[in-house]
Protein backbone atom coordinates (compact mmCIF):
# COMPACT_ATOMS: atom_id res chain seq x y z
CA MET A 1 -112.06 72.76 -75.32
CA ALA A 2 -115.17 74.84 -74.65
CA THR A 3 -117.42 74.67 -71.59
CA LYS A 4 -121.05 74.81 -72.63
CA THR A 5 -124.51 74.51 -71.08
CA GLN A 6 -125.77 70.98 -71.73
CA ASN A 7 -129.03 71.12 -69.76
CA VAL A 8 -131.15 73.85 -68.11
CA ILE A 9 -133.31 72.77 -65.14
CA PHE A 10 -136.28 74.73 -63.75
CA SER A 11 -137.58 73.69 -60.32
CA LYS A 12 -141.39 73.78 -60.12
CA LYS A 13 -141.40 73.95 -56.32
CA ARG A 14 -138.64 76.49 -55.71
CA GLY A 15 -139.43 78.87 -58.54
CA ASP A 16 -143.00 78.13 -59.56
CA TRP A 17 -141.87 77.65 -63.13
CA THR A 18 -144.27 76.64 -65.91
CA PRO A 19 -143.29 75.51 -69.44
CA ALA A 20 -144.38 78.87 -70.88
CA LYS A 21 -142.36 80.90 -68.36
CA ALA A 22 -139.33 78.64 -68.80
CA ARG A 23 -139.39 78.92 -72.59
CA LYS A 24 -139.61 82.71 -72.40
CA TRP A 25 -136.60 82.84 -70.07
CA LEU A 26 -134.63 80.56 -72.41
CA ALA A 27 -135.53 82.67 -75.44
CA ASP A 28 -134.41 85.82 -73.63
CA HIS A 29 -131.04 84.19 -72.95
CA ASP A 30 -130.47 82.65 -76.42
CA LEU A 31 -130.94 79.10 -75.18
CA LYS A 32 -132.85 76.27 -76.86
CA ALA A 33 -136.38 75.51 -75.69
CA GLY A 34 -137.36 72.68 -78.02
CA LYS A 35 -136.44 69.54 -76.08
CA LEU A 36 -138.42 69.45 -72.83
CA VAL A 37 -138.38 66.64 -70.27
CA GLU A 38 -141.01 67.32 -67.60
CA THR A 39 -141.18 65.59 -64.21
CA GLU A 40 -143.17 66.28 -61.06
CA GLN A 41 -140.34 68.35 -59.63
CA SER A 42 -138.76 70.05 -62.64
CA LEU A 43 -138.65 71.12 -66.28
CA GLN A 44 -135.47 70.15 -68.13
CA PHE A 45 -134.43 71.61 -71.48
CA ARG A 46 -131.58 69.74 -73.16
CA GLN A 47 -129.28 71.94 -75.24
CA PHE A 48 -127.32 69.08 -76.83
CA GLY A 49 -126.65 65.39 -76.27
CA ARG A 50 -124.51 64.11 -73.39
CA GLU A 51 -122.43 62.15 -75.91
CA LEU A 52 -120.76 65.41 -76.94
CA CYS A 53 -119.47 66.05 -73.40
CA LYS A 54 -116.06 65.01 -72.16
CA GLU A 55 -116.40 62.27 -69.57
CA GLY A 56 -116.18 63.52 -65.97
CA SER A 57 -116.56 67.20 -66.89
CA PHE A 58 -120.18 67.76 -65.78
CA VAL A 59 -120.73 70.63 -63.31
CA THR A 60 -124.03 71.91 -61.85
CA VAL A 61 -124.23 75.71 -61.72
CA ALA A 62 -126.85 77.71 -59.77
CA LYS A 63 -124.90 80.79 -58.67
CA ASP A 64 -126.12 84.13 -60.04
CA LEU A 65 -129.18 82.49 -61.57
CA PRO A 66 -132.85 83.25 -60.74
CA THR A 67 -134.46 81.20 -57.98
CA GLY A 68 -135.24 77.68 -59.10
CA ILE A 69 -132.91 77.63 -62.12
CA SER A 70 -129.79 75.51 -62.38
CA MET A 71 -127.62 74.55 -65.32
CA MET A 72 -125.62 71.45 -66.13
CA THR A 73 -122.43 72.39 -67.96
CA CYS A 74 -119.65 70.28 -69.45
CA ASP A 75 -116.47 70.51 -71.45
CA THR A 76 -117.43 69.65 -75.01
CA LYS A 77 -115.33 67.26 -77.01
CA GLN A 78 -113.31 68.59 -79.85
CA ALA A 79 -114.83 67.16 -83.04
CA SER A 80 -113.16 63.77 -83.23
CA LEU A 81 -112.62 60.96 -85.69
CA GLU A 82 -114.51 58.72 -83.29
CA TYR A 83 -118.00 59.07 -81.85
CA PRO A 84 -120.39 60.32 -83.10
CA PHE A 85 -118.90 60.53 -86.61
CA LYS A 86 -118.48 57.14 -88.27
CA SER A 87 -116.89 56.24 -91.58
CA GLY A 88 -118.82 53.75 -93.68
CA ASP A 89 -119.92 52.76 -97.17
CA SER A 90 -120.87 56.31 -98.07
CA THR A 91 -118.92 58.38 -95.53
CA ALA A 92 -115.27 59.27 -94.94
CA VAL A 93 -114.17 61.15 -91.81
CA LEU A 94 -110.74 62.79 -91.85
CA ARG A 95 -108.68 65.72 -90.62
CA ILE A 96 -108.00 68.68 -92.88
CA THR A 97 -104.27 68.87 -93.57
CA GLY A 98 -101.88 71.14 -95.42
CA ASP A 99 -102.09 68.77 -98.40
CA MET A 100 -105.54 70.20 -99.19
CA PRO A 101 -104.74 73.63 -100.66
CA HIS A 102 -108.38 74.40 -101.45
CA LEU A 103 -109.11 74.07 -97.70
CA ARG A 104 -106.18 76.13 -96.47
CA GLY A 105 -106.94 77.87 -93.18
CA TYR A 106 -109.02 75.00 -91.80
CA GLU A 107 -106.17 72.65 -90.90
CA GLY A 108 -106.91 70.33 -87.98
CA GLN A 109 -110.69 70.47 -88.30
CA VAL A 110 -112.79 67.41 -89.04
CA LEU A 111 -114.01 67.10 -92.62
CA ILE A 112 -116.86 64.74 -93.49
CA ARG A 113 -117.27 63.54 -97.04
CA LYS A 114 -120.53 62.01 -98.24
CA TYR A 115 -119.95 59.97 -101.37
CA GLY A 116 -121.76 59.04 -104.50
CA PHE A 117 -124.85 61.18 -105.03
CA LYS A 118 -125.94 59.37 -108.11
CA GLN A 119 -126.47 59.57 -111.13
CA GLU A 120 -128.39 61.08 -114.03
CA ASN A 121 -127.51 64.43 -115.52
CA ASP A 122 -129.08 67.50 -117.03
CA ALA A 123 -126.43 68.64 -119.48
CA ASP A 124 -126.22 71.91 -121.34
CA GLU A 125 -124.01 71.13 -124.34
CA GLU A 126 -123.68 74.73 -125.43
CA ALA A 127 -122.65 75.98 -121.98
CA GLY A 128 -120.58 72.87 -121.18
CA THR A 129 -122.33 72.37 -117.83
CA VAL A 130 -123.89 69.47 -115.94
CA THR A 131 -126.55 70.00 -113.25
CA SER A 132 -126.78 67.42 -110.47
CA GLN A 133 -128.45 66.82 -107.14
CA ILE A 134 -125.68 66.55 -104.56
CA SER A 135 -127.66 66.33 -101.30
CA THR A 136 -131.18 65.49 -100.13
CA GLU A 137 -132.83 65.31 -96.71
CA THR A 138 -133.11 61.52 -96.75
CA PRO A 139 -130.95 59.06 -94.77
CA ASP A 140 -127.84 57.78 -96.51
CA ARG A 141 -126.31 54.36 -95.89
CA GLU A 142 -124.99 55.47 -92.49
CA ASN A 143 -128.49 56.78 -91.63
CA ASP A 144 -127.11 60.33 -91.57
CA ILE A 145 -129.17 63.33 -92.70
CA VAL A 146 -127.92 66.80 -93.68
CA LEU A 147 -130.58 69.50 -93.22
CA ALA A 148 -130.79 71.76 -96.27
CA SER A 149 -131.72 74.71 -94.05
CA GLY A 150 -128.39 74.40 -92.22
CA ILE A 151 -126.03 74.37 -95.23
CA ARG A 152 -123.69 77.39 -95.25
CA LEU A 153 -122.24 78.15 -98.70
CA ALA A 154 -120.29 81.36 -98.04
CA ASN A 155 -116.87 79.71 -97.70
CA TYR A 156 -117.33 77.44 -100.71
CA ARG A 157 -118.32 80.36 -102.92
CA LYS A 158 -114.94 81.96 -102.21
CA VAL A 159 -113.18 79.02 -103.93
CA PRO A 160 -115.82 77.16 -106.00
CA THR A 161 -113.44 74.51 -107.35
CA VAL A 162 -114.68 71.07 -108.45
CA LEU A 163 -112.10 68.27 -108.10
CA TYR A 164 -112.03 64.71 -109.34
CA ALA A 165 -112.29 62.24 -106.43
CA HIS A 166 -111.28 65.04 -104.00
CA ASN A 167 -107.74 64.87 -105.40
CA PRO A 168 -106.04 68.30 -105.22
CA THR A 169 -102.82 67.01 -106.85
CA ILE A 170 -104.35 66.88 -110.34
CA LEU A 171 -105.97 69.62 -112.36
CA PRO A 172 -109.47 70.60 -111.22
CA ILE A 173 -112.18 69.48 -113.61
CA GLY A 174 -114.35 72.57 -113.27
CA THR A 175 -116.03 75.21 -111.15
CA GLY A 176 -119.34 74.87 -109.37
CA ARG A 177 -122.43 76.88 -108.53
CA VAL A 178 -124.40 75.43 -105.61
CA ARG A 179 -127.96 76.42 -104.76
CA ILE A 180 -130.50 75.09 -102.26
CA ASN A 181 -134.22 74.68 -102.89
CA ARG A 182 -135.72 75.45 -99.49
CA GLN A 183 -139.09 73.97 -100.46
CA THR A 184 -137.95 70.60 -101.84
CA LYS A 185 -134.93 70.55 -99.48
CA ILE A 186 -132.68 69.47 -102.34
CA THR A 187 -129.19 70.86 -102.92
CA VAL A 188 -128.30 71.19 -106.61
CA ALA A 189 -124.91 71.92 -108.18
CA THR A 190 -124.18 73.12 -111.70
CA THR A 191 -120.66 72.19 -112.78
CA LYS A 192 -118.92 74.18 -115.51
CA PHE A 193 -116.31 71.74 -116.84
CA LEU A 194 -112.93 73.05 -117.96
CA ASP A 195 -111.67 72.55 -121.51
CA HIS A 196 -108.76 70.17 -120.87
CA GLU A 197 -109.18 66.57 -122.02
CA PHE A 198 -109.50 64.98 -118.57
CA ALA A 199 -112.26 67.41 -117.55
CA GLN A 200 -114.19 66.69 -120.74
CA ASP A 201 -113.81 62.93 -120.19
CA ALA A 202 -115.17 63.40 -116.66
CA ARG A 203 -118.13 65.36 -118.05
CA LYS A 204 -118.96 62.54 -120.46
CA ALA A 205 -118.56 59.97 -117.69
CA ALA A 206 -120.90 61.88 -115.37
CA ILE A 207 -123.59 62.14 -118.03
CA ALA A 208 -123.20 58.43 -118.85
CA LYS A 209 -123.85 57.63 -115.14
CA ALA A 210 -120.31 56.28 -114.71
CA LEU A 211 -119.58 58.91 -112.04
CA GLY A 212 -121.45 60.13 -109.01
CA TRP A 213 -120.94 63.11 -106.69
CA SER A 214 -119.50 63.65 -103.25
CA ILE A 215 -119.81 66.58 -100.84
CA GLY A 216 -117.37 67.61 -98.13
CA PHE A 217 -118.28 69.70 -95.09
CA ILE A 218 -117.26 70.75 -91.59
CA PRO A 219 -119.97 69.90 -89.01
CA LEU A 220 -121.09 72.89 -86.92
CA ASP A 221 -124.21 71.66 -85.09
CA PHE A 222 -125.37 68.07 -84.95
CA GLU A 223 -127.06 65.44 -82.80
CA MET A 224 -127.81 61.75 -82.90
CA ARG A 225 -131.05 61.00 -84.74
CA LYS A 226 -134.09 59.81 -82.83
CA VAL A 227 -135.43 56.38 -83.81
CA ASP A 228 -138.77 54.69 -83.20
CA ASP A 229 -139.24 51.88 -80.66
CA GLU A 230 -139.09 49.15 -83.31
CA THR A 231 -135.77 50.37 -84.67
CA GLU A 232 -134.39 50.80 -81.14
CA LYS A 233 -135.30 47.17 -80.38
CA ALA A 234 -133.55 46.02 -83.56
CA ARG A 235 -130.47 48.02 -82.58
CA ALA A 236 -130.24 46.04 -79.34
CA ASP A 237 -129.73 42.87 -81.40
CA ALA A 238 -127.43 44.39 -84.01
CA PRO A 239 -125.99 47.71 -82.77
CA MET A 240 -123.32 47.88 -85.47
CA LEU A 241 -125.86 47.37 -88.26
CA MET A 242 -128.58 49.65 -86.90
CA ARG A 243 -126.85 52.84 -85.79
CA PRO A 244 -129.38 55.69 -85.63
CA GLY A 245 -127.16 58.03 -87.59
CA THR A 246 -126.35 61.71 -87.14
CA LEU A 247 -128.60 64.68 -87.90
CA PHE A 248 -126.35 67.46 -89.22
CA LYS A 249 -128.30 70.62 -88.36
CA ARG A 250 -125.67 73.12 -89.53
CA ILE A 251 -122.64 72.49 -91.75
CA ASP A 252 -119.98 74.58 -93.44
CA PHE A 253 -120.10 73.35 -97.05
CA MET A 254 -116.48 73.18 -98.26
CA GLU A 255 -116.35 71.15 -101.47
CA TYR A 256 -118.02 68.81 -103.90
CA SER A 257 -116.35 66.42 -106.26
CA ALA A 258 -117.01 63.99 -109.10
CA THR A 259 -116.37 60.47 -107.82
CA PRO A 260 -116.74 56.87 -109.01
CA ILE A 261 -118.09 55.72 -105.62
CA PRO A 262 -121.90 55.38 -105.52
CA ALA A 263 -123.66 55.65 -102.18
CA HIS A 264 -126.71 57.80 -101.55
CA PRO A 265 -129.91 56.02 -102.68
CA ASP A 266 -131.90 59.15 -103.56
CA ALA A 267 -129.53 61.76 -104.93
CA PHE A 268 -129.09 61.70 -108.69
CA THR A 269 -127.84 63.65 -111.68
CA LEU A 270 -130.65 64.87 -113.95
CA ALA A 271 -131.04 62.85 -117.25
CA ALA A 272 -129.30 64.20 -120.34
CA LYS A 273 -131.09 63.38 -123.58
CA SER A 274 -128.42 65.18 -125.60
CA MET A 275 -125.87 62.49 -124.68
CA ALA A 276 -128.01 59.50 -125.67
CA GLY A 277 -126.18 59.08 -128.97
CA GLU A 278 -122.68 59.50 -127.55
CA TYR A 279 -122.26 57.42 -124.40
CA GLY A 280 -125.21 55.24 -123.46
CA ALA A 281 -125.69 51.76 -122.06
CA GLY A 282 -124.07 48.49 -123.14
CA GLU A 283 -121.50 48.80 -125.91
CA ASP A 284 -121.28 52.60 -125.59
CA LEU A 285 -120.52 52.35 -121.86
CA ARG A 286 -117.77 49.84 -122.62
CA ARG A 287 -116.37 52.29 -125.18
CA LEU A 288 -116.33 54.98 -122.47
CA VAL A 289 -114.18 52.77 -120.24
CA HIS A 290 -111.79 52.19 -123.16
CA ASP A 291 -111.59 55.94 -123.75
CA LEU A 292 -110.81 56.58 -120.08
CA ALA A 293 -108.21 53.80 -120.05
CA LYS A 294 -106.36 55.07 -123.12
CA ASN A 295 -105.46 58.36 -121.47
CA ARG A 296 -102.23 57.58 -119.57
CA ALA A 297 -102.00 61.10 -118.16
CA TYR A 298 -104.15 60.15 -115.20
CA SER A 299 -105.32 57.16 -113.19
CA LEU A 300 -108.69 56.23 -111.79
CA PRO A 301 -108.27 56.25 -107.98
CA HIS A 302 -110.69 53.39 -107.29
CA ARG A 303 -111.43 50.00 -108.75
CA ILE A 304 -114.55 49.77 -110.91
CA GLN A 305 -116.10 46.40 -111.78
CA MET A 306 -118.49 46.27 -114.72
CA VAL A 307 -120.49 43.33 -116.07
CA ASP A 308 -122.00 43.81 -119.51
CA LYS A 309 -123.32 41.10 -121.85
CA GLY A 310 -121.71 38.36 -119.77
CA ILE A 311 -118.26 39.98 -119.81
CA GLY A 312 -116.62 41.33 -116.66
CA LYS A 313 -114.23 44.26 -116.97
CA GLY A 314 -112.10 45.72 -114.18
CA VAL A 315 -110.57 49.18 -114.14
CA SER A 316 -108.24 49.79 -111.19
CA ALA A 317 -105.84 52.40 -109.87
CA GLY A 318 -102.44 52.99 -111.46
CA ASP A 319 -99.61 55.48 -111.33
CA GLY A 320 -100.23 57.05 -114.75
CA ARG A 321 -98.02 54.53 -116.57
CA ASP A 322 -99.89 51.29 -115.98
CA ALA A 323 -102.50 50.13 -118.48
CA MET A 324 -105.90 50.68 -116.92
CA LEU A 325 -108.01 48.04 -118.70
CA ARG A 326 -107.73 44.54 -117.27
CA LYS A 327 -108.28 41.32 -119.19
CA GLU A 328 -111.78 40.18 -119.99
CA LEU A 329 -113.26 37.44 -117.82
CA GLU A 330 -116.11 35.23 -118.91
CA ALA A 331 -118.96 35.55 -116.42
CA GLN A 332 -119.93 32.22 -114.80
CA ARG A 333 -123.53 31.19 -115.36
CA VAL A 334 -125.02 29.58 -112.25
CA SER A 335 -128.33 27.75 -111.95
CA MET A 336 -130.85 29.37 -109.61
CA ASP A 337 -131.68 25.87 -108.28
CA LEU A 338 -128.09 25.56 -107.06
CA ILE A 339 -128.24 28.95 -105.34
CA GLU A 340 -131.58 28.12 -103.68
CA GLY A 341 -130.17 24.76 -102.55
CA ILE A 342 -127.23 26.51 -100.91
CA LEU A 343 -129.60 28.88 -99.13
CA ASP A 344 -131.65 25.92 -97.82
CA GLU A 345 -128.49 24.23 -96.53
CA CYS A 346 -127.46 27.44 -94.77
CA LYS A 347 -130.88 27.70 -93.15
CA GLU A 348 -130.69 24.10 -91.90
CA MET A 349 -127.17 24.67 -90.59
CA ARG A 350 -128.36 27.71 -88.61
CA GLU A 351 -131.11 25.58 -87.04
CA VAL A 352 -128.61 22.82 -86.11
CA LEU A 353 -126.21 25.34 -84.59
CA ALA A 354 -129.04 26.93 -82.63
CA GLY A 355 -130.01 23.51 -81.26
CA LEU A 356 -126.43 22.69 -80.32
CA ASN A 357 -126.12 26.03 -78.58
CA ASP A 358 -129.25 25.28 -76.52
CA LEU A 359 -127.85 21.86 -75.56
CA THR A 360 -124.51 23.37 -74.61
CA VAL A 361 -126.13 25.94 -72.35
CA GLU A 362 -128.38 23.31 -70.72
CA THR A 363 -125.49 20.88 -70.23
CA ALA A 364 -123.27 23.54 -68.68
CA ALA A 365 -126.07 24.53 -66.30
CA ALA A 366 -126.65 20.88 -65.32
CA VAL A 367 -122.95 20.26 -64.70
CA GLU A 368 -122.75 23.42 -62.60
CA GLU A 369 -125.76 22.25 -60.57
CA MET A 370 -124.15 18.84 -59.95
CA ARG A 371 -120.96 20.55 -58.78
CA GLY A 372 -123.02 22.54 -56.33
CA LEU A 373 -124.75 19.38 -55.09
CA ILE A 374 -121.44 17.61 -54.59
CA ALA A 375 -120.07 20.57 -52.67
CA ALA A 376 -123.23 20.68 -50.51
CA ILE A 377 -123.13 16.94 -49.74
CA GLY A 378 -119.51 17.08 -48.74
CA PRO A 379 -116.67 14.53 -48.79
CA LYS A 380 -118.93 11.74 -47.50
CA ALA A 381 -120.74 11.71 -50.84
CA ARG A 382 -117.61 10.28 -52.41
CA GLN A 383 -117.58 7.10 -50.24
CA PRO A 384 -120.19 4.64 -48.88
CA TRP A 385 -121.87 5.57 -45.60
CA SER A 386 -121.29 3.33 -42.63
CA GLY A 387 -124.94 2.39 -42.28
CA GLU A 388 -126.44 -0.36 -44.45
CA THR A 389 -130.04 -0.44 -45.73
CA LEU A 390 -131.99 -2.67 -48.07
CA GLY A 391 -131.08 -0.32 -50.89
CA GLY A 392 -127.33 -0.57 -50.26
CA SER A 393 -124.99 2.17 -49.09
CA THR A 394 -126.48 5.54 -48.19
CA ALA A 395 -125.18 9.07 -47.68
CA SER A 396 -126.26 12.02 -45.59
CA VAL A 397 -127.70 14.76 -47.83
CA PRO A 398 -128.50 18.30 -46.63
CA GLU A 399 -132.18 19.18 -46.43
CA GLY A 400 -133.66 20.78 -49.55
CA VAL A 401 -131.22 19.13 -52.01
CA ASP A 402 -133.19 17.43 -54.83
CA LEU A 403 -130.82 14.72 -55.99
CA ARG A 404 -133.47 12.81 -57.91
CA GLY A 405 -134.50 15.93 -59.82
CA ALA A 406 -130.89 16.67 -60.68
CA ARG A 407 -130.38 13.10 -61.86
CA ARG A 408 -133.46 13.29 -64.09
CA ARG A 409 -132.18 16.51 -65.59
CA ILE A 410 -128.74 15.02 -66.33
CA ARG A 411 -130.36 11.99 -67.95
CA ARG A 412 -132.62 14.18 -70.10
CA VAL A 413 -129.69 16.23 -71.35
CA ALA A 414 -127.62 13.11 -72.00
CA ARG A 415 -130.42 11.55 -74.05
CA ARG A 416 -130.76 14.70 -76.15
CA LEU A 417 -127.02 14.85 -76.79
CA LYS A 418 -126.86 11.16 -77.64
CA GLY A 419 -129.88 11.36 -79.95
CA ASN A 420 -128.50 14.38 -81.74
CA ALA A 421 -125.11 12.69 -82.21
CA GLN A 422 -126.77 9.55 -83.62
CA LYS A 423 -128.93 11.62 -85.94
CA LYS A 424 -125.96 13.55 -87.30
CA GLY A 425 -123.95 10.34 -87.62
CA GLY A 426 -126.71 8.77 -89.72
CA GLU A 427 -126.91 11.81 -92.00
CA THR A 428 -123.15 11.71 -92.52
CA LYS A 429 -123.35 8.09 -93.68
C-alpha cells in the first residue's frame, strides 16, 4: 500500500504564495496543478480524490518543505472490487487469476471489462478481417469514460490475441491490431479471423450484428467524474441510479473480445456491404442462429433472445453436447389500449399511496403530540378533578399547552382517514 500526496496546500500569509508561483513550484516537483481550490488563507491543489485514500491514514507533512507549504498524504487503497469500480449492465470488475493465460504476470490486479461495443462492421473479404470501433470518449451505461489519450497499447501488442467472450479455454478466434485516432478520440480494432470453423462463424456473426465487442484493461489513473448541479440534485433522490461514473485517465489495454452482450450506445462495427447477401436481417439472421446452433463443438456462453416476425427464439448456454436452439414460442399480441390502461392504474395507485403516506406521517405526529400532552398534564389528567364547574369536571393543565388545538388536529386527521376509507370502500364495491 503506497503513501501518496493527496493535497498540496500553499499558505498566502506565511509564504506569500500566488497561483502562478504555486503552479511553478508544483511543475518543478512533478505534481499536478490543475485542480485549484482558493480561499482567503490558502491555495489547495488536489492530486487525486479522497475516496482513493484508506480511511484514517491522512497525515499532514510540513517538514523539509519551503515556508508556507504543507502536504496532506495518505495510504492509497489497493485497487479493489468495491468503490470506485462498479459492475453493471456494461461493466465487469474482476481479479486477474492464473486461469487467464493471456494475462500471465498480472495475477491479483483488477481487470475491468467494458462490454458490447456495437455493432456494424467494415469487412475485408479478401483479407478476412473485420474493422470495429471498440471504445469512444462517451459515457457508457455506468457513466464511465475511457480517455483515448490515456490508452497504453504496449502490453497488448506483445500478445494481440482476440478471444470469444473472454474465454481462454477455447481456441482464439483471431489476432487484433488496435489503433487510436487522437483527433476523433475513437479506438478502432482490426480483427484478423483465424481459419477454423468457429472463428469464421464468429466473423459472420459480427458482420451480421449478432455480436458486439468488449475491451479489458487495468486502471492506472482515474477519478470520479464531475457532474452538473442538476445531475447532482437527481443523485440525491436516486443515488444508485445516478452514479457520476469514473473517468479513466490512463489504462493498460490488455484485451478485446467478440461478445454477444451489447452495452455501449455509441461504439459500433463499421457496415459491411459485402455481407448483405449472406447474413442479413429477418430470415437470414434466423439462419445464422441455426448455423451457430448446429455446431456442437462449442456453446454460446450467454442467453440470446430474438424476436423476428412474431416468433421468439432463445439460444442459451450448454456444455457442447446440448442442443442450442430452443422451441419456438408464438409472440403474444397485446392491445396498446390495455397497456395504457395499466399505466393509468399504476399512476393512480402511486397517488393513493402518496396520500396514505402523508396521512400516516400526520397521524403519527398527532399521536406523538398527544402523548407529550398527556405526559405534561400528569396523572391527574386521567381522573376527574376535585373541583366542579358548570362545564363538569376540570383538570389542571400546564401553561402553554394548547389542548384545543391538539384536539382540532386529531379530529382533522380522523376525518381525512375516515373519508379516505369510505372512498376506497365505495370504489371496491
